[in-house]
Short mmCIF file of C-alpha atoms in Angstrom, two decimals:
data_model
loop_
_atom_site.label_atom_id
_atom_site.label_comp_id
_atom_site.label_asym_id
_atom_site.label_seq_id
_atom_site.Cartn_x
_atom_site.Cartn_y
_atom_site.Cartn_z
CA MET A 1 78.77 -74.82 -44.22
CA THR A 2 78.37 -71.05 -44.12
CA GLN A 3 75.47 -71.21 -46.55
CA TYR A 4 73.49 -73.08 -43.89
CA LEU A 5 74.47 -70.69 -41.08
CA THR A 6 71.89 -68.05 -41.98
CA LEU A 7 69.12 -66.56 -39.87
CA GLU A 8 66.28 -68.01 -41.93
CA PHE A 9 67.75 -71.52 -42.28
CA THR A 10 68.46 -72.01 -38.57
CA ALA A 11 65.03 -70.61 -37.68
CA MET A 12 63.43 -73.07 -40.07
CA VAL A 13 65.39 -75.98 -38.55
CA THR A 14 64.20 -74.84 -35.11
CA GLY A 15 60.59 -74.67 -36.28
CA PHE A 16 60.73 -78.16 -37.77
CA ALA A 17 62.41 -79.57 -34.63
CA LEU A 18 59.69 -77.98 -32.46
CA MET A 19 57.04 -79.58 -34.68
CA ILE A 20 58.67 -83.02 -34.24
CA ILE A 21 58.96 -82.53 -30.45
CA GLY A 22 55.32 -81.45 -30.28
CA LEU A 23 54.18 -84.47 -32.31
CA TRP A 24 56.23 -86.76 -30.06
CA GLY A 25 54.49 -85.31 -26.99
CA LEU A 26 51.10 -85.55 -28.69
CA LEU A 27 51.58 -89.26 -29.42
CA THR A 28 53.37 -90.59 -26.34
CA ARG A 29 52.10 -88.65 -23.30
CA LYS A 30 49.26 -90.09 -21.21
CA ASN A 31 48.17 -86.92 -19.40
CA LEU A 32 45.44 -84.95 -21.22
CA ILE A 33 46.94 -81.54 -20.35
CA LYS A 34 50.36 -82.73 -21.57
CA ILE A 35 48.73 -83.61 -24.90
CA VAL A 36 47.35 -80.06 -25.19
CA ILE A 37 50.83 -78.70 -24.36
CA GLY A 38 52.27 -80.82 -27.18
CA PHE A 39 49.68 -79.31 -29.52
CA ALA A 40 50.66 -75.75 -28.43
CA ILE A 41 54.36 -76.49 -29.08
CA PHE A 42 53.52 -77.89 -32.54
CA ASP A 43 51.63 -74.64 -33.25
CA THR A 44 54.60 -72.45 -32.26
CA GLY A 45 56.97 -74.49 -34.42
CA LEU A 46 54.69 -74.17 -37.45
CA ASN A 47 54.49 -70.38 -37.00
CA ILE A 48 58.29 -70.02 -36.67
CA SER A 49 58.89 -72.00 -39.88
CA ILE A 50 56.34 -69.94 -41.86
CA ILE A 51 57.92 -66.67 -40.65
CA SER A 52 61.39 -67.93 -41.57
CA MET A 53 60.15 -68.36 -45.16
CA SER A 54 59.23 -64.65 -45.33
CA TYR A 55 62.68 -63.41 -44.29
CA LEU A 56 65.03 -62.04 -46.93
CA LYS A 57 68.63 -61.19 -46.16
CA ASN A 58 69.54 -57.65 -45.01
CA ARG A 59 66.00 -56.30 -45.27
CA THR A 60 63.77 -54.58 -42.71
CA ALA A 61 60.18 -54.90 -41.49
CA PRO A 62 57.51 -53.68 -43.97
CA ILE A 63 56.70 -50.36 -42.28
CA ILE A 64 57.22 -47.10 -44.16
CA ASP A 65 58.67 -44.23 -42.11
CA LYS A 66 61.05 -41.31 -42.58
CA SER A 67 64.24 -43.39 -42.61
CA ILE A 68 63.04 -45.51 -45.57
CA ASP A 69 63.45 -44.48 -49.20
CA ALA A 70 59.79 -44.68 -50.24
CA SER A 71 60.54 -45.22 -53.96
CA ASN A 72 62.82 -48.23 -53.40
CA THR A 73 60.65 -50.28 -51.03
CA ILE A 74 60.72 -53.39 -53.23
CA ASN A 75 64.42 -53.83 -52.48
CA LEU A 76 64.18 -52.95 -48.77
CA PHE A 77 61.25 -54.88 -47.29
CA VAL A 78 60.64 -58.50 -46.33
CA ASP A 79 57.53 -60.35 -47.54
CA PRO A 80 54.41 -59.08 -45.65
CA ILE A 81 51.98 -61.87 -46.64
CA PRO A 82 53.27 -64.75 -44.41
CA GLN A 83 53.42 -62.27 -41.53
CA ALA A 84 49.75 -61.41 -42.01
CA LEU A 85 48.83 -65.10 -42.13
CA VAL A 86 50.80 -65.98 -38.98
CA LEU A 87 49.28 -62.98 -37.15
CA THR A 88 45.82 -64.47 -37.52
CA SER A 89 47.08 -68.04 -37.00
CA ILE A 90 48.39 -67.20 -33.50
CA VAL A 91 45.01 -65.77 -32.45
CA ILE A 92 43.20 -68.85 -33.77
CA GLY A 93 45.77 -70.99 -31.91
CA VAL A 94 44.80 -69.54 -28.52
CA GLY A 95 41.11 -70.06 -29.32
CA VAL A 96 41.66 -73.70 -30.26
CA THR A 97 43.83 -74.30 -27.19
CA ALA A 98 41.09 -72.87 -24.94
CA LEU A 99 38.54 -75.09 -26.69
CA MET A 100 40.65 -78.22 -26.13
CA LEU A 101 41.11 -77.32 -22.46
CA ALA A 102 37.34 -76.88 -22.11
CA TYR A 103 36.92 -80.41 -23.51
CA VAL A 104 39.53 -81.64 -21.00
CA LEU A 105 37.56 -80.06 -18.10
CA ARG A 106 34.36 -81.63 -19.37
CA MET A 107 35.97 -85.08 -19.73
CA PHE A 108 37.46 -84.78 -16.24
CA ARG A 109 33.97 -84.06 -14.89
CA GLU A 110 32.76 -87.41 -16.25
CA LYS A 111 35.54 -89.78 -15.14
CA LYS A 112 37.56 -87.80 -12.53
CA SER A 113 40.78 -88.78 -14.26
CA LEU A 114 43.32 -87.09 -16.52
CA ASP A 115 44.82 -90.36 -17.80
CA ILE A 116 43.96 -91.06 -21.42
CA ASN A 117 43.92 -94.82 -20.71
CA SER A 118 40.79 -94.51 -18.57
CA TYR A 119 38.73 -93.22 -21.51
CA THR A 120 37.94 -96.54 -23.19
CA ASP A 121 34.35 -95.93 -24.31
CA LEU A 122 35.21 -95.91 -28.01
CA LYS A 123 37.80 -98.70 -27.81
CA TRP A 124 37.11 -102.14 -29.32
CA MET B 1 55.57 -102.75 -28.02
CA ILE B 2 53.87 -102.65 -31.43
CA LYS B 3 52.34 -99.32 -30.42
CA ASN B 4 55.74 -97.82 -29.59
CA GLY B 5 57.11 -99.04 -32.90
CA LEU B 6 54.22 -97.42 -34.78
CA ILE B 7 54.75 -94.12 -32.97
CA PHE B 8 58.47 -94.28 -33.83
CA LEU B 9 57.61 -94.95 -37.48
CA VAL B 10 55.22 -91.96 -37.59
CA LEU B 11 57.88 -89.67 -36.11
CA VAL B 12 60.55 -90.92 -38.53
CA GLY B 13 58.19 -90.47 -41.48
CA PHE B 14 57.35 -86.93 -40.42
CA THR B 15 61.07 -86.16 -40.04
CA VAL B 16 61.77 -87.49 -43.55
CA ILE B 17 58.99 -85.30 -45.02
CA LEU B 18 60.29 -82.21 -43.22
CA SER B 19 63.93 -82.84 -44.18
CA GLY B 20 62.83 -83.14 -47.80
CA LEU B 21 61.35 -79.65 -47.46
CA LEU B 22 64.48 -78.40 -45.71
CA ILE B 23 66.92 -79.60 -48.41
CA ASN B 24 65.00 -77.71 -51.09
CA PHE B 25 64.82 -74.52 -49.04
CA HIS B 26 67.25 -71.77 -49.94
CA GLY B 27 66.49 -68.20 -49.04
CA SER B 28 65.39 -66.19 -52.08
CA GLU B 29 66.90 -62.87 -53.05
CA GLN B 30 63.81 -61.20 -54.55
CA LEU B 31 60.20 -60.80 -53.48
CA ASN B 32 57.69 -62.86 -55.45
CA PRO B 33 55.47 -60.81 -57.84
CA LEU B 34 52.39 -60.65 -55.58
CA ALA B 35 54.37 -59.50 -52.54
CA GLY B 36 56.24 -57.07 -54.79
CA HIS B 37 52.95 -55.52 -55.88
CA TYR B 38 51.76 -55.17 -52.29
CA VAL B 39 55.04 -53.63 -51.13
CA GLN B 40 55.35 -51.24 -54.07
CA ASN B 41 51.75 -50.03 -54.36
CA GLY B 42 50.48 -50.57 -50.83
CA ALA B 43 51.25 -47.04 -49.67
CA SER B 44 49.59 -45.36 -52.65
CA GLU B 45 46.61 -47.73 -53.00
CA VAL B 46 45.71 -48.21 -49.32
CA GLY B 47 47.49 -45.34 -47.58
CA ALA B 48 48.73 -47.35 -44.59
CA ALA B 49 52.35 -47.01 -43.46
CA ASN B 50 52.32 -50.50 -41.92
CA LEU B 51 52.05 -52.82 -44.92
CA VAL B 52 51.15 -55.86 -42.78
CA THR B 53 48.04 -53.94 -41.72
CA ALA B 54 47.28 -53.15 -45.36
CA VAL B 55 47.42 -56.88 -46.19
CA VAL B 56 45.42 -57.97 -43.12
CA VAL B 57 42.60 -55.41 -43.31
CA THR B 58 42.23 -54.53 -46.99
CA TYR B 59 43.95 -56.90 -49.42
CA ARG B 60 43.04 -60.01 -47.39
CA GLY B 61 40.14 -58.49 -45.45
CA PHE B 62 37.81 -61.37 -46.22
CA ASP B 63 40.22 -63.83 -44.53
CA THR B 64 40.25 -61.64 -41.44
CA LEU B 65 36.45 -61.62 -41.31
CA GLY B 66 36.47 -65.43 -41.40
CA GLU B 67 39.17 -65.55 -38.75
CA VAL B 68 37.19 -63.33 -36.37
CA THR B 69 34.21 -65.63 -36.96
CA ILE B 70 36.29 -68.70 -35.99
CA LEU B 71 37.31 -66.96 -32.77
CA PHE B 72 33.64 -66.14 -32.06
CA ILE B 73 32.64 -69.78 -32.60
CA THR B 74 35.37 -71.10 -30.27
CA ALA B 75 34.34 -68.58 -27.57
CA ALA B 76 30.70 -69.64 -27.95
CA ILE B 77 31.54 -73.37 -27.69
CA VAL B 78 33.72 -72.80 -24.62
CA GLY B 79 30.86 -70.87 -23.01
CA PHE B 80 28.43 -73.66 -23.93
CA PHE B 81 30.60 -76.47 -22.52
CA LEU B 82 31.48 -74.74 -19.28
CA LYS B 83 28.02 -73.42 -18.44
CA ALA B 84 27.65 -73.16 -14.65
CA ARG B 85 24.79 -75.24 -13.28
CA LYS B 86 21.92 -73.46 -11.54
CA GLU B 87 22.66 -74.83 -8.05
CA ASP B 88 26.30 -73.79 -8.40
CA GLU B 89 25.35 -70.20 -9.10
CA ASN B 90 23.37 -69.89 -5.90
CA ARG B 91 25.91 -71.66 -3.69
CA GLU B 92 28.14 -69.30 -1.74
CA ARG B 93 31.70 -69.91 -2.78
CA SER B 94 34.42 -69.41 -0.22
CA LEU B 95 36.91 -67.08 -1.85
CA ARG B 96 40.48 -66.73 -0.82
CA LYS B 97 41.41 -63.15 0.03
CA THR B 98 43.65 -61.56 -2.58
CA SER B 99 46.90 -60.02 -1.47
CA GLU B 100 47.07 -56.33 -0.60
CA ILE B 101 49.81 -55.72 -3.17
CA LEU B 102 47.80 -57.15 -6.07
CA SER B 103 44.60 -55.25 -5.28
CA THR B 104 46.45 -51.94 -4.77
CA ALA B 105 48.54 -52.34 -7.89
CA SER B 106 45.56 -53.28 -10.04
CA THR B 107 43.80 -49.93 -9.37
CA LEU B 108 46.84 -48.19 -10.81
CA LEU B 109 47.73 -50.66 -13.57
CA VAL B 110 44.35 -51.59 -15.07
CA PRO B 111 43.56 -48.14 -16.56
CA THR B 112 47.10 -47.96 -17.92
CA ILE B 113 46.80 -51.39 -19.53
CA PHE B 114 43.47 -50.43 -21.12
CA MET B 115 45.02 -47.20 -22.43
CA LEU B 116 47.94 -49.15 -23.94
CA GLY B 117 45.51 -51.53 -25.63
CA VAL B 118 43.50 -48.66 -27.12
CA TYR B 119 46.73 -46.97 -28.28
CA ILE B 120 47.88 -50.18 -29.96
CA PHE B 121 44.74 -50.63 -32.02
CA MET B 122 44.26 -46.94 -32.83
CA ASN B 123 47.77 -46.77 -34.33
CA GLY B 124 47.61 -50.12 -36.13
CA HIS B 125 48.05 -48.53 -39.56
CA LEU B 126 51.15 -46.50 -38.59
CA THR B 127 53.18 -48.59 -36.13
CA PRO B 128 53.46 -52.33 -35.38
CA GLY B 129 50.28 -53.50 -33.70
CA GLY B 130 46.60 -53.58 -34.49
CA GLY B 131 43.27 -54.97 -33.46
CA PHE B 132 44.41 -58.47 -32.51
CA GLN B 133 47.30 -57.32 -30.31
CA GLY B 134 45.27 -54.50 -28.71
CA GLY B 135 42.37 -56.85 -28.03
CA ALA B 136 44.71 -59.33 -26.34
CA VAL B 137 46.18 -56.54 -24.17
CA ILE B 138 42.68 -55.44 -23.11
CA ALA B 139 41.79 -59.06 -22.25
CA THR B 140 44.94 -59.20 -20.09
CA GLY B 141 43.68 -56.14 -18.21
CA MET B 142 40.36 -57.90 -17.62
CA VAL B 143 42.28 -60.93 -16.26
CA MET B 144 43.94 -58.59 -13.78
CA ILE B 145 40.51 -57.33 -12.63
CA ILE B 146 39.30 -60.94 -12.21
CA MET B 147 42.37 -61.87 -10.19
CA SER B 148 42.35 -58.87 -7.87
CA ARG B 149 38.57 -58.80 -7.23
CA PRO B 150 37.23 -62.37 -7.43
CA GLU B 151 33.86 -61.35 -5.94
CA VAL B 152 32.97 -59.14 -8.91
CA LYS B 153 30.25 -60.74 -11.05
CA PHE B 154 30.76 -60.58 -14.78
CA ASP B 155 27.99 -59.00 -16.78
CA HIS B 156 27.94 -61.27 -19.82
CA GLY B 157 25.18 -59.14 -21.37
CA ILE B 158 27.39 -56.08 -21.83
CA ILE B 159 30.29 -58.15 -23.22
CA ALA B 160 27.97 -59.95 -25.65
CA TRP B 161 26.49 -56.60 -26.72
CA ILE B 162 29.94 -55.07 -27.43
CA GLU B 163 30.99 -58.21 -29.30
CA SER B 164 27.91 -58.45 -31.52
CA THR B 165 27.74 -54.70 -32.21
CA SER B 166 31.37 -54.54 -33.35
CA GLY B 167 30.90 -57.66 -35.50
CA VAL B 168 27.82 -56.22 -37.20
CA GLY B 169 29.61 -52.89 -37.66
CA TYR B 170 32.52 -54.66 -39.37
CA VAL B 171 30.18 -56.35 -41.86
CA ILE B 172 28.23 -53.10 -42.46
CA ILE B 173 31.47 -51.24 -43.29
CA GLY B 174 32.37 -54.09 -45.63
CA VAL B 175 29.01 -53.91 -47.42
CA LEU B 176 29.27 -50.09 -47.68
CA GLY B 177 32.48 -50.73 -49.63
CA ILE B 178 30.44 -52.43 -52.37
CA PHE B 179 28.29 -49.32 -52.90
CA LEU B 180 30.73 -46.47 -52.21
CA ALA B 181 34.05 -47.97 -53.34
CA ALA B 182 35.52 -50.77 -55.44
CA GLY B 183 34.28 -53.84 -53.55
CA PHE B 184 33.63 -55.69 -50.31
CA LEU B 185 35.84 -54.34 -47.48
CA ASP B 186 37.54 -51.77 -49.73
CA ASN B 187 38.93 -48.97 -47.57
CA HIS B 188 38.08 -46.00 -49.85
CA VAL B 189 34.69 -45.51 -48.14
CA LEU B 190 36.22 -42.57 -46.27
CA PRO B 191 38.82 -40.24 -47.88
CA ILE B 192 42.39 -41.56 -47.71
CA GLY B 193 43.76 -38.42 -46.03
CA LYS B 194 47.35 -37.37 -45.46
CA PHE B 195 49.82 -40.26 -45.38
CA GLY B 196 51.21 -40.95 -41.89
CA THR B 197 48.58 -39.19 -39.77
CA ILE B 198 46.21 -40.94 -37.39
CA LEU B 199 43.05 -40.17 -39.42
CA SER B 200 44.31 -41.61 -42.68
CA ALA B 201 44.05 -44.84 -44.70
CA GLY B 202 40.26 -44.65 -45.14
CA VAL B 203 38.30 -46.98 -42.86
CA ILE B 204 41.32 -49.01 -41.63
CA PRO B 205 41.45 -47.30 -38.17
CA LEU B 206 37.68 -47.79 -37.77
CA ILE B 207 37.85 -51.49 -38.74
CA TYR B 208 40.81 -52.09 -36.44
CA VAL B 209 38.98 -50.46 -33.50
CA LEU B 210 36.02 -52.78 -34.14
CA ILE B 211 38.30 -55.85 -34.46
CA GLY B 212 40.07 -54.85 -31.24
CA LEU B 213 36.80 -54.57 -29.30
CA LYS B 214 35.57 -57.87 -30.76
CA VAL B 215 38.75 -59.85 -30.04
CA GLY B 216 39.06 -58.33 -26.56
CA SER B 217 35.49 -59.20 -25.61
CA GLU B 218 35.78 -62.73 -27.04
CA LEU B 219 38.98 -63.53 -25.13
CA THR B 220 37.45 -61.99 -21.97
CA ASN B 221 34.41 -64.19 -22.48
CA ILE B 222 36.58 -67.35 -22.71
CA ILE B 223 38.39 -66.48 -19.47
CA GLY B 224 35.14 -65.48 -17.76
CA SER B 225 33.53 -68.84 -18.58
CA LEU B 226 36.63 -70.65 -17.32
CA LYS B 227 36.39 -68.66 -14.08
CA GLU B 228 32.69 -69.26 -13.47
CA THR B 229 32.53 -73.00 -14.04
CA GLN B 230 32.45 -75.05 -10.86
CA ASN B 231 35.54 -76.54 -9.28
CA GLU B 232 36.20 -80.24 -9.69
CA LEU B 233 36.94 -82.58 -6.75
CA MET C 1 76.95 -61.57 -36.91
CA MET C 2 75.62 -60.36 -33.57
CA ASN C 3 72.06 -61.20 -34.71
CA MET C 4 73.23 -64.66 -35.73
CA ILE C 5 74.74 -65.43 -32.30
CA LEU C 6 71.61 -64.13 -30.54
CA ALA C 7 69.33 -66.15 -32.79
CA LEU C 8 71.35 -69.34 -32.33
CA SER C 9 71.30 -69.05 -28.54
CA PHE C 10 67.54 -68.34 -28.52
CA GLU C 11 66.90 -71.33 -30.77
CA LEU C 12 68.94 -73.59 -28.47
CA ILE C 13 66.99 -72.34 -25.43
CA ILE C 14 63.67 -72.91 -27.24
CA LEU C 15 64.56 -76.52 -28.11
CA VAL C 16 65.77 -77.32 -24.55
CA LEU C 17 62.59 -75.79 -23.08
CA ALA C 18 60.41 -77.80 -25.49
CA ILE C 19 62.03 -81.06 -24.39
CA ILE C 20 61.58 -80.03 -20.73
CA ALA C 21 57.92 -79.17 -21.37
CA ILE C 22 57.19 -82.61 -22.82
CA HIS C 23 59.46 -84.73 -20.64
CA ASN C 24 59.06 -83.24 -17.15
CA LYS C 25 56.62 -84.96 -14.80
CA SER C 26 55.33 -81.76 -13.18
CA LEU C 27 52.49 -80.02 -15.00
CA LYS C 28 53.33 -76.60 -13.54
CA ILE C 29 56.89 -76.72 -14.92
CA ALA C 30 55.58 -77.89 -18.31
CA ILE C 31 53.09 -74.99 -18.53
CA ILE C 32 55.68 -72.38 -17.55
CA ALA C 33 58.16 -73.83 -20.06
CA THR C 34 55.50 -73.48 -22.79
CA GLY C 35 55.00 -69.83 -21.84
CA VAL C 36 58.74 -69.12 -21.94
CA ILE C 37 58.95 -70.80 -25.39
CA GLY C 38 56.42 -68.20 -26.57
CA LEU C 39 58.48 -65.38 -25.07
CA PHE C 40 61.73 -66.47 -26.77
CA ALA C 41 59.87 -67.15 -30.02
CA SER C 42 58.65 -63.54 -29.99
CA VAL C 43 62.26 -62.26 -29.77
CA LEU C 44 63.12 -64.62 -32.65
CA TYR C 45 60.29 -63.08 -34.71
CA LEU C 46 61.76 -59.64 -34.00
CA LEU C 47 65.15 -60.78 -35.33
CA LEU C 48 63.37 -62.15 -38.43
CA ALA C 49 61.97 -58.61 -39.13
CA ALA C 50 58.35 -59.31 -38.10
CA PRO C 51 57.46 -56.87 -35.28
CA ASP C 52 53.68 -57.33 -35.69
CA VAL C 53 53.94 -61.08 -35.18
CA ALA C 54 56.34 -60.54 -32.27
CA MET C 55 53.76 -58.37 -30.48
CA THR C 56 51.00 -60.90 -31.03
CA GLU C 57 53.11 -63.80 -29.80
CA ALA C 58 54.30 -61.88 -26.72
CA SER C 59 50.81 -60.86 -25.63
CA ILE C 60 48.89 -64.00 -26.63
CA GLY C 61 51.33 -66.90 -26.84
CA SER C 62 53.14 -66.24 -23.60
CA GLY C 63 50.49 -64.24 -21.70
CA LEU C 64 46.96 -65.44 -22.29
CA THR C 65 47.73 -69.10 -23.11
CA THR C 66 49.64 -69.55 -19.84
CA ILE C 67 46.81 -67.93 -17.87
CA ILE C 68 44.21 -70.22 -19.50
CA PHE C 69 46.32 -73.33 -18.78
CA PHE C 70 46.68 -72.32 -15.13
CA TYR C 71 42.95 -71.62 -14.76
CA VAL C 72 42.17 -75.14 -15.97
CA LEU C 73 44.86 -76.67 -13.72
CA ASN C 74 43.41 -74.75 -10.77
CA LYS C 75 39.92 -76.07 -11.54
CA ILE C 76 41.15 -79.66 -11.64
CA ARG C 77 43.34 -79.29 -8.55
CA LYS C 78 45.27 -82.50 -8.57
CA THR C 79 47.44 -82.44 -5.50
CA ASN C 80 50.14 -84.86 -6.60
CA ASP C 81 51.66 -82.83 -9.44
#
């Protein structure tokens, strides 16, 4: 039991649960803005699970300062690469969210409705 | 009914895939070899105290260039979709008066927010922070200006000029790396300098200032286009 | 141990807020819940030794995203929710 009660494992469970909740919202909600909210929650969950992969027990953030022994950094620091990837992924996330909301505004201008069921042009 | 069952099946399948990943996950004790190389030699090769910055700007600099391009494309598409029509531009919009507290506080807070943003991206190679965070802080300051003075017209020309100039500058610095240093976006174009001072780590401070200006102007552009499009209903 | 208790409580809050954000009828409450998820996620990143990511999430995930959502909601101006 105690082997599962670690910082990285619980964070990863949280990230996966957020992804499932976001996918549930994405698939079942009828309101267009709710669908975009589901997408944003999915994004946050994905970022949390990637960061939890980079964490190693009892280590600090990869920044060298006076309190760090500069010759022993390989045993002191967590993995910097997933952090760099998630840093850019968050910024792309806000861009994509803004793009989806612009589409929502444009669709609302056509039909004056936020309900996904009123957009039946491509349905057969 | 069939639709609900299909959605349930998709969610259960996704959960099974994720739990398969979760069972095999056990936190490792050692860094993998690539991360070990970056952590061990990052300070001597790049000269940045913040190793995340070293990875973002130098080791994986090409990824960052592509990422800034994606942000530019999304800002351009948002601006294209929400273009205000001609008759809307000329129509006088009735604006609600902003509250006294917000307009007084913004004169004090906006310069401070801009200064914090500039501090964050100037010190990106020494402390946590960098161009993306500083650019977002500057965009937040611009949001405060928009909210406190809704009658101010945005000059999209100046924002577009800042954005394109910093983008071109980023690429020029990258190309200079081919001729003066080891390769594209290498940071040895300028001397490395003394470790831990603000003018160190080669061109990393310069690149992060350019990224900060670019990200800040792109996010401001997205919010400005959202503000200027006409109201529905 | 202290970090563990903090992280567990933050994770619980994040999951409850996510269910509120999807399940609640009101769009305003859903948008604010999404912003607060970003805020608690940034503290979680700090506990996982990633201060750079924490700064990005705090300024972008909980600040700018919420503002953009509210701008769009204001443009649409549905009175019922």
